[in-house]
Short mmCIF file of C-alpha atoms in Angstrom, two decimals:
data_model
loop_
_atom_site.label_atom_id
_atom_site.label_comp_id
_atom_site.label_asym_id
_atom_site.label_seq_id
_atom_site.Cartn_x
_atom_site.Cartn_y
_atom_site.Cartn_z
CA UNK A 39 15.35 -16.95 20.10
CA UNK A 40 14.34 -18.34 16.70
CA UNK A 41 12.57 -21.22 18.43
CA UNK A 42 10.40 -18.74 20.33
CA UNK A 43 9.05 -17.30 17.08
CA UNK A 44 8.21 -20.64 15.48
CA UNK A 45 4.56 -21.58 15.35
CA UNK A 46 3.37 -25.17 15.16
CA UNK A 47 0.34 -25.34 12.86
CA UNK A 48 -0.51 -28.93 13.72
CA UNK A 49 0.31 -32.30 12.17
CA UNK A 50 1.15 -32.27 8.49
CA UNK A 51 1.56 -28.52 8.31
CA UNK A 52 4.73 -26.55 7.97
CA UNK A 53 6.19 -24.52 10.77
CA UNK A 54 6.65 -20.83 10.14
CA UNK A 55 7.91 -17.79 11.93
CA UNK A 56 5.65 -14.99 13.04
CA UNK A 57 7.11 -11.84 11.55
CA UNK A 58 4.35 -9.43 12.44
CA UNK A 59 2.19 -7.31 10.25
CA UNK A 60 3.95 -5.53 7.41
CA UNK A 61 3.62 -1.78 7.12
CA UNK A 62 1.14 -0.75 4.43
CA UNK A 63 2.02 2.79 3.24
CA UNK A 64 -0.93 2.96 0.83
CA UNK A 65 -3.38 2.01 3.58
CA UNK A 66 -1.84 4.59 5.89
CA UNK A 67 -2.13 7.27 3.20
CA UNK A 68 -5.76 6.39 2.55
CA UNK A 69 -6.54 6.48 6.26
CA UNK A 70 -4.85 9.87 6.62
CA UNK A 71 -6.82 11.20 3.64
CA UNK A 72 -10.07 9.86 5.11
CA UNK A 73 -9.38 11.45 8.50
CA UNK A 74 -8.36 14.77 6.95
CA UNK A 75 -11.53 14.84 4.86
CA UNK A 76 -13.70 14.20 7.92
CA UNK A 77 -11.95 16.96 9.84
CA UNK A 78 -12.08 19.50 7.01
CA UNK A 79 -15.71 18.91 6.00
CA UNK A 80 -17.32 20.36 9.18
CA UNK A 81 -14.83 23.23 9.16
CA UNK A 82 -15.64 24.15 5.56
CA UNK A 83 -19.37 23.81 6.19
CA UNK A 84 -19.07 26.12 9.20
CA UNK A 85 -17.17 28.72 7.18
CA UNK A 86 -19.78 28.55 4.43
CA UNK A 87 -22.67 29.01 6.89
CA UNK A 88 -20.89 31.90 8.62
CA UNK A 89 -20.20 33.70 5.35
CA UNK A 90 -23.75 33.09 4.14
CA UNK A 91 -25.24 34.54 7.32
CA UNK A 92 -22.94 37.59 7.11
CA UNK A 93 -24.11 38.27 3.54
CA UNK A 94 -27.75 38.00 4.64
CA UNK A 95 -27.10 40.47 7.49
CA UNK A 96 -25.62 42.99 5.05
CA UNK A 97 -28.52 42.67 2.61
CA UNK A 98 -31.33 42.92 5.19
CA UNK A 99 -32.94 46.38 5.53
#
């Protein structure tokens, strides 16, 4: 099984094993924060517009 994972990089280069991509917890946290911000921004803008229009309705004669 170890021979299956070895990669030949050509003449004069070392052989190495492919171990896959390592998990990056900081990158995952930043991605989650970015997604959450993009989901919350339209929601908060909608709430602000709704409240603003309700206040204008109350103040109109």
